[in-house]
Amino acid sequence: MHKSDLVDKAVEAMKQAYVPYSKFPVGAALLTADGTVYTGCNIENAAYPLACCAERVAIFKAISDGCTVFEQLAVTAETDRPVPPCGSCRQVMSEFFPKDMVIHLANSNREVTTLRMEELLPYSFQAEDMDHSH
C-alpha cells in the first residue's frame, strides 16, 4: 500500500476522534502483513490520564484481533509539522514494531515525514532488558 493511501485512511479515522477537551483530533492507520488496515483515533476522558491516543487504539485493535506482524503506520493531525507520536505511543510501538518498520507522520497539508521505528525511539526499553539472569 502506498503511504498516501495509508495517510488517507488515517485522515478518515481522525474524523471519529472524541476530543471534547483538547480539540486536537488525531488519526492513525496501521497496515498488517496480510494487508489489513486497522485504524484508530484519539479518545479522551474527563479524567485526562484515561485517554488513549490514536496510535495505541489502532495497535490494540490489531493485537486484540490476533494480528502481530505489521508493515507500516500512518499518523496524522491538523498540525503545522508532521505530527510526532507521544512518548507513551512510541514505547508501545517499540514493543510491537520491528526496528526497521516505517512510520509516516503527516500534517494538515498532507506533508509526510517517514521514519523507521528505531529512528523514532532509539535505544528503547525492550523485553530483553527485563532479563535478570545475568
Coordinates of C-alpha atoms in Angstrom, one line a residue:
M1 CA 0.0 0.0 0.0
H2 CA 1.3 3.4 -0.9
K3 CA 1.9 5.8 2.0
S4 CA -0.6 8.3 0.7
D5 CA -3.3 5.7 0.8
L6 CA -2.4 4.9 4.4
V7 CA -2.4 8.6 5.3
D8 CA -5.9 8.9 3.7
K9 CA -7.1 6.2 6.0
A10 CA -5.6 8.0 9.0
V11 CA -7.3 11.2 7.9
E12 CA -10.7 9.4 7.8
A13 CA -10.0 7.8 11.2
M14 CA -9.3 11.3 12.6
K15 CA -12.9 12.3 11.9
Q16 CA -14.0 9.8 14.6
A17 CA -11.8 11.3 17.3
Y18 CA -13.5 12.1 20.6
V19 CA -11.7 15.2 21.7
P20 CA -14.1 17.5 23.7
Y21 CA -11.3 18.7 26.0
S22 CA -8.2 19.2 23.8
K23 CA -10.0 19.8 20.5
F24 CA -6.9 18.0 19.0
P25 CA -8.1 15.1 16.8
V26 CA -5.5 12.5 15.7
G27 CA -5.9 9.6 13.3
A28 CA -3.8 6.5 12.7
A29 CA -3.8 3.7 10.2
L30 CA -1.8 0.5 10.8
L31 CA -1.1 -1.9 7.9
T32 CA -0.6 -5.5 8.8
A33 CA 1.5 -8.1 6.9
D34 CA -1.7 -9.7 5.5
G35 CA -2.9 -6.3 4.1
T36 CA -5.5 -5.5 6.7
V37 CA -5.6 -1.9 7.9
Y38 CA -6.6 -1.1 11.4
T39 CA -7.5 2.5 12.2
G40 CA -7.6 4.4 15.4
C41 CA -8.5 7.9 16.7
N42 CA -7.7 9.5 20.0
I43 CA -10.4 9.1 22.6
E44 CA -10.4 11.5 25.6
N45 CA -11.9 11.3 29.0
A46 CA -12.7 13.9 31.7
A47 CA -10.2 12.1 33.8
Y48 CA -7.3 13.0 31.4
P49 CA -4.9 10.1 32.2
L50 CA -7.6 7.7 30.9
A51 CA -7.4 9.0 27.4
C52 CA -5.9 6.8 24.6
C53 CA -4.0 8.1 21.6
A54 CA -4.9 7.1 18.0
E55 CA -1.7 5.1 17.5
R56 CA -2.4 2.9 20.5
V57 CA -6.1 2.4 19.6
A58 CA -5.0 1.1 16.2
I59 CA -2.3 -1.1 17.6
F60 CA -4.6 -2.5 20.4
K61 CA -7.4 -3.2 17.9
A62 CA -5.0 -5.2 15.7
I63 CA -3.5 -7.1 18.7
S64 CA -6.9 -7.9 20.0
D65 CA -7.7 -9.5 16.6
G66 CA -4.6 -11.6 16.8
C67 CA -2.5 -9.5 14.3
T68 CA 1.1 -9.1 15.4
V69 CA 3.0 -8.6 12.2
F70 CA 3.0 -5.0 11.0
E71 CA 4.4 -3.2 7.9
Q72 CA 3.6 0.5 8.2
L73 CA 1.8 3.0 10.3
A74 CA 0.5 6.5 9.3
V75 CA -0.4 9.1 11.9
T76 CA -2.0 12.5 11.1
A77 CA -3.2 15.6 12.9
E78 CA -4.1 19.2 12.0
T79 CA -0.6 20.4 12.8
D80 CA 2.0 22.6 11.1
R81 CA 4.7 19.9 11.1
P82 CA 4.1 16.2 10.6
V83 CA 2.7 15.1 14.0
P84 CA 5.1 13.2 16.2
P85 CA 3.7 10.4 18.4
C86 CA 3.9 11.0 22.2
G87 CA 6.3 9.1 24.4
S88 CA 3.8 6.5 25.5
C89 CA 2.8 5.7 22.0
R90 CA 6.5 5.4 21.0
Q91 CA 7.1 2.9 23.8
V92 CA 4.0 0.8 22.8
M93 CA 5.1 1.0 19.1
S94 CA 8.6 -0.3 20.1
E95 CA 7.0 -3.3 21.8
F96 CA 5.2 -4.5 18.6
F97 CA 7.0 -3.0 15.6
P98 CA 10.3 -4.2 14.2
K99 CA 13.1 -1.6 14.4
D100 CA 13.1 -1.1 10.6
M101 CA 9.3 -0.6 10.3
V102 CA 8.3 2.6 8.5
I103 CA 6.1 5.2 10.2
H104 CA 4.6 8.0 8.2
L105 CA 3.9 11.2 10.1
A106 CA 1.6 13.7 8.4
N107 CA 0.2 17.1 9.0
S108 CA -2.9 19.0 7.8
N109 CA -1.3 19.8 4.4
R110 CA -0.5 16.1 3.9
E111 CA 3.2 16.7 4.2
V112 CA 4.8 13.5 5.3
T113 CA 7.9 12.6 7.2
T114 CA 8.8 8.9 7.1
L115 CA 11.0 7.4 9.8
R116 CA 11.9 3.9 10.9
M117 CA 10.9 2.8 14.4
E118 CA 14.5 2.9 15.6
E119 CA 14.8 6.5 14.4
L120 CA 11.6 7.4 16.2
L121 CA 12.6 5.9 19.5
P122 CA 16.3 5.0 19.6
Y123 CA 17.6 2.9 22.5
S124 CA 14.1 1.9 23.6
F125 CA 13.4 -0.2 26.6
Q126 CA 12.8 -3.8 25.4
A127 CA 11.5 -7.0 26.9
E128 CA 15.1 -8.4 27.0
D129 CA 16.0 -5.6 29.3
M130 CA 13.9 -7.3 32.0
D131 CA 16.1 -10.4 31.9
H132 CA 17.7 -10.6 35.4
S133 CA 19.6 -13.8 34.7
H134 CA 22.9 -12.2 34.3

